[in-house]
Amino acid sequence: MSTAQDKKKVIELLNQGRAAELTAIMQYMAQHYELDDADYGKLAKIMKTIGIQEMNHAEQLAERILYLGGTPTSEPDGKVTKGQDIAAMLKRDIGLETGAVEMYNASAMGCAKAGDHTSKQLFQDLLQDEEEHLGQFQNIQDHVAKLGDAYLATLVGDQGGEA
């Protein structure tokens, strides 16, 4: 990295990503519990799996922040929304993932500009996962919109507690 200011900017970008990941973790795990309780175990498993992937992202960001001499944030950047129907959950999740995709694209460019190609690569790796999550949520949303209760019935049963 060129300067101490560049390093500070990269740490800020990493912490912004971490804060977003913490929000996603809490949101997806809350949905996992709600869906499992409502007997949508198959969808609950998807939420749990994605939540765990977001935990890994948060950890990777924290490790990079620490390596650069920063302090990883432990504050999420948003609040958890509970008690939604499945369509509203998916809309919220698509919003979170769309925001992450946009943020990580911008953050990768910011890291490149600062001369930190390792952090740039981290954001690009995370971006790939977030794009996959976005696609999963959009696919489920499309099925719910087209097939309604018939599709939701395919998500019933199966315990969501096992990933």
mmCIF file of C-alpha atoms in Angstrom:
data_model
loop_
_atom_site.group_PDB
_atom_site.id
_atom_site.type_symbol
_atom_site.label_atom_id
_atom_site.label_comp_id
_atom_site.label_asym_id
_atom_site.label_seq_id
_atom_site.Cartn_x
_atom_site.Cartn_y
_atom_site.Cartn_z
ATOM 1 C CA MET A 1 0.000 0.000 0.000
ATOM 2 C CA SER A 2 1.167 3.463 -0.801
ATOM 3 C CA THR A 3 0.411 5.415 2.358
ATOM 4 C CA ALA A 4 -0.954 5.157 5.877
ATOM 5 C CA GLN A 5 -4.069 6.905 4.573
ATOM 6 C CA ASP A 6 -4.526 4.165 1.956
ATOM 7 C CA LYS A 7 -4.207 1.538 4.680
ATOM 8 C CA LYS A 8 -6.794 3.349 6.818
ATOM 9 C CA LYS A 9 -9.204 3.497 3.863
ATOM 10 C CA VAL A 10 -8.800 -0.231 3.195
ATOM 11 C CA ILE A 11 -9.470 -1.022 6.866
ATOM 12 C CA GLU A 12 -12.629 1.119 6.656
ATOM 13 C CA LEU A 13 -13.775 -0.816 3.576
ATOM 14 C CA LEU A 14 -13.072 -4.133 5.297
ATOM 15 C CA ASN A 15 -15.006 -3.037 8.393
ATOM 16 C CA GLN A 16 -17.956 -1.881 6.277
ATOM 17 C CA GLY A 17 -18.036 -5.328 4.723
ATOM 18 C CA ARG A 18 -17.763 -6.963 8.132
ATOM 19 C CA ALA A 19 -20.648 -4.875 9.509
ATOM 20 C CA ALA A 20 -22.817 -5.936 6.552
ATOM 21 C CA GLU A 21 -21.855 -9.581 7.076
ATOM 22 C CA LEU A 22 -22.804 -9.368 10.766
ATOM 23 C CA THR A 23 -26.246 -8.064 9.790
ATOM 24 C CA ALA A 24 -26.659 -10.853 7.231
ATOM 25 C CA ILE A 25 -25.624 -13.494 9.778
ATOM 26 C CA MET A 26 -28.195 -12.322 12.302
ATOM 27 C CA GLN A 27 -30.919 -11.962 9.646
ATOM 28 C CA TYR A 28 -30.396 -15.363 8.032
ATOM 29 C CA MET A 29 -30.054 -17.217 11.321
ATOM 30 C CA ALA A 30 -33.233 -15.563 12.659
ATOM 31 C CA GLN A 31 -35.004 -16.652 9.475
ATOM 32 C CA HIS A 32 -33.551 -20.134 9.846
ATOM 33 C CA TYR A 33 -35.099 -20.446 13.330
ATOM 34 C CA GLU A 34 -38.456 -18.983 12.246
ATOM 35 C CA LEU A 35 -38.694 -21.177 9.155
ATOM 36 C CA ASP A 36 -37.700 -24.307 11.039
ATOM 37 C CA ASP A 37 -40.319 -23.539 13.685
ATOM 38 C CA ALA A 38 -42.934 -23.078 10.934
ATOM 39 C CA ASP A 39 -41.950 -26.507 9.494
ATOM 40 C CA TYR A 40 -40.231 -25.106 6.401
ATOM 41 C CA GLY A 41 -37.171 -27.195 7.178
ATOM 42 C CA LYS A 42 -35.785 -27.308 3.648
ATOM 43 C CA LEU A 43 -35.799 -23.526 3.336
ATOM 44 C CA ALA A 44 -34.492 -23.235 6.908
ATOM 45 C CA LYS A 45 -31.475 -25.351 5.888
ATOM 46 C CA ILE A 46 -30.724 -22.997 3.013
ATOM 47 C CA MET A 47 -30.859 -19.997 5.357
ATOM 48 C CA LYS A 48 -28.613 -21.722 7.880
ATOM 49 C CA THR A 49 -26.077 -22.705 5.230
ATOM 50 C CA ILE A 50 -25.918 -19.167 3.860
ATOM 51 C CA GLY A 51 -25.740 -17.757 7.408
ATOM 52 C CA ILE A 52 -22.736 -19.957 8.144
ATOM 53 C CA GLN A 53 -21.081 -18.844 4.896
ATOM 54 C CA GLU A 54 -21.617 -15.238 6.006
ATOM 55 C CA MET A 55 -19.955 -16.110 9.341
ATOM 56 C CA ASN A 56 -16.918 -17.303 7.406
ATOM 57 C CA HIS A 57 -16.912 -14.056 5.432
ATOM 58 C CA ALA A 58 -17.030 -12.001 8.633
ATOM 59 C CA GLU A 59 -14.096 -13.993 10.001
ATOM 60 C CA GLN A 60 -12.024 -13.567 6.829
ATOM 61 C CA LEU A 61 -12.628 -9.822 6.924
ATOM 62 C CA ALA A 62 -11.689 -9.671 10.624
ATOM 63 C CA GLU A 63 -8.464 -11.566 9.990
ATOM 64 C CA ARG A 64 -7.484 -9.171 7.212
ATOM 65 C CA ILE A 65 -8.346 -6.142 9.371
ATOM 66 C CA LEU A 66 -6.183 -7.505 12.179
ATOM 67 C CA TYR A 67 -3.327 -8.220 9.775
ATOM 68 C CA LEU A 68 -3.444 -4.592 8.639
ATOM 69 C CA GLY A 69 -3.355 -3.395 12.258
ATOM 70 C CA GLY A 70 -7.006 -2.410 12.539
ATOM 71 C CA THR A 71 -9.759 -3.376 14.950
ATOM 72 C CA PRO A 72 -12.606 -5.465 13.500
ATOM 73 C CA THR A 73 -16.030 -4.023 14.145
ATOM 74 C CA SER A 74 -18.484 -6.075 16.155
ATOM 75 C CA GLU A 75 -21.419 -3.820 15.257
ATOM 76 C CA PRO A 76 -23.813 -4.850 12.490
ATOM 77 C CA ASP A 77 -24.820 -2.130 10.032
ATOM 78 C CA GLY A 78 -28.521 -2.966 10.128
ATOM 79 C CA LYS A 79 -31.313 -4.460 12.154
ATOM 80 C CA VAL A 80 -32.877 -7.897 11.990
ATOM 81 C CA THR A 81 -36.415 -8.059 10.635
ATOM 82 C CA LYS A 82 -38.526 -10.846 12.132
ATOM 83 C CA GLY A 83 -42.006 -12.231 11.655
ATOM 84 C CA GLN A 84 -42.193 -11.795 7.898
ATOM 85 C CA ASP A 85 -43.879 -14.103 5.448
ATOM 86 C CA ILE A 86 -41.608 -15.950 3.046
ATOM 87 C CA ALA A 87 -42.084 -13.487 0.181
ATOM 88 C CA ALA A 88 -41.111 -10.569 2.436
ATOM 89 C CA MET A 89 -38.130 -12.520 3.793
ATOM 90 C CA LEU A 90 -36.865 -13.146 0.294
ATOM 91 C CA LYS A 91 -37.324 -9.503 -0.678
ATOM 92 C CA ARG A 92 -35.261 -8.458 2.368
ATOM 93 C CA ASP A 93 -32.590 -11.070 1.637
ATOM 94 C CA ILE A 94 -32.324 -10.037 -2.004
ATOM 95 C CA GLY A 95 -31.863 -6.468 -0.808
ATOM 96 C CA LEU A 96 -29.065 -7.513 1.560
ATOM 97 C CA GLU A 97 -27.282 -9.522 -1.112
ATOM 98 C CA THR A 98 -27.709 -6.837 -3.781
ATOM 99 C CA GLY A 99 -26.199 -4.331 -1.368
ATOM 100 C CA ALA A 100 -23.303 -6.681 -0.640
ATOM 101 C CA VAL A 101 -22.612 -7.208 -4.354
ATOM 102 C CA GLU A 102 -22.560 -3.452 -4.969
ATOM 103 C CA MET A 103 -20.424 -2.792 -1.877
ATOM 104 C CA TYR A 104 -17.906 -5.525 -2.650
ATOM 105 C CA ASN A 105 -17.501 -4.383 -6.255
ATOM 106 C CA ALA A 106 -16.789 -0.840 -5.054
ATOM 107 C CA SER A 107 -14.564 -2.094 -2.224
ATOM 108 C CA ALA A 108 -12.477 -4.235 -4.575
ATOM 109 C CA MET A 109 -11.902 -1.185 -6.759
ATOM 110 C CA GLY A 110 -11.075 0.934 -3.702
ATOM 111 C CA CYS A 111 -8.519 -1.607 -2.523
ATOM 112 C CA ALA A 112 -6.943 -1.757 -5.987
ATOM 113 C CA LYS A 113 -6.708 2.033 -6.036
ATOM 114 C CA ALA A 114 -5.025 1.909 -2.605
ATOM 115 C CA GLY A 115 -2.568 -0.690 -3.893
ATOM 116 C CA ASP A 116 -3.809 -3.506 -1.622
ATOM 117 C CA HIS A 117 -4.273 -6.385 -4.012
ATOM 118 C CA THR A 118 -4.726 -8.966 -1.247
ATOM 119 C CA SER A 119 -7.766 -7.137 0.139
ATOM 120 C CA LYS A 120 -8.994 -6.608 -3.427
ATOM 121 C CA GLN A 121 -8.826 -10.372 -3.998
ATOM 122 C CA LEU A 122 -10.649 -11.023 -0.717
ATOM 123 C CA PHE A 123 -13.510 -8.771 -1.813
ATOM 124 C CA GLN A 124 -13.613 -10.474 -5.215
ATOM 125 C CA ASP A 125 -13.792 -13.895 -3.557
ATOM 126 C CA LEU A 126 -16.582 -12.741 -1.238
ATOM 127 C CA LEU A 127 -18.355 -11.139 -4.186
ATOM 128 C CA GLN A 128 -18.552 -14.492 -5.941
ATOM 129 C CA ASP A 129 -20.288 -16.037 -2.905
ATOM 130 C CA GLU A 130 -22.677 -13.094 -2.560
ATOM 131 C CA GLU A 131 -23.643 -13.366 -6.220
ATOM 132 C CA GLU A 132 -24.418 -17.056 -5.650
ATOM 133 C CA HIS A 133 -26.547 -16.205 -2.600
ATOM 134 C CA LEU A 134 -28.379 -13.535 -4.593
ATOM 135 C CA GLY A 135 -29.078 -16.055 -7.344
ATOM 136 C CA GLN A 136 -30.389 -18.596 -4.835
ATOM 137 C CA PHE A 137 -32.760 -16.080 -3.266
ATOM 138 C CA GLN A 138 -33.949 -14.824 -6.661
ATOM 139 C CA ASN A 139 -34.560 -18.395 -7.819
ATOM 140 C CA ILE A 140 -36.642 -19.187 -4.737
ATOM 141 C CA GLN A 141 -38.499 -15.873 -5.081
ATOM 142 C CA ASP A 142 -39.319 -16.678 -8.723
ATOM 143 C CA HIS A 143 -40.641 -20.109 -7.765
ATOM 144 C CA VAL A 144 -42.780 -18.649 -4.966
ATOM 145 C CA ALA A 145 -44.159 -15.989 -7.337
ATOM 146 C CA LYS A 146 -44.967 -18.485 -10.099
ATOM 147 C CA LEU A 147 -46.079 -21.513 -8.107
ATOM 148 C CA GLY A 148 -47.199 -20.072 -4.765
ATOM 149 C CA ASP A 149 -48.385 -22.543 -2.159
ATOM 150 C CA ALA A 150 -47.579 -25.530 -4.379
ATOM 151 C CA TYR A 151 -43.890 -24.572 -4.284
ATOM 152 C CA LEU A 152 -43.969 -23.696 -0.589
ATOM 153 C CA ALA A 153 -45.359 -27.175 0.098
ATOM 154 C CA THR A 154 -42.145 -28.641 -1.323
ATOM 155 C CA LEU A 155 -40.175 -26.785 1.365
ATOM 156 C CA VAL A 156 -42.134 -28.281 4.265
ATOM 157 C CA GLY A 157 -40.667 -30.920 6.515
ATOM 158 C CA ASP A 158 -37.106 -31.999 7.058
ATOM 159 C CA GLN A 159 -35.417 -30.539 10.078
ATOM 160 C CA GLY A 160 -33.573 -27.328 9.287
ATOM 161 C CA GLY A 161 -31.180 -27.744 12.190
ATOM 162 C CA GLU A 162 -28.676 -29.785 10.215
ATOM 163 C CA ALA A 163 -26.576 -28.031 7.589
#
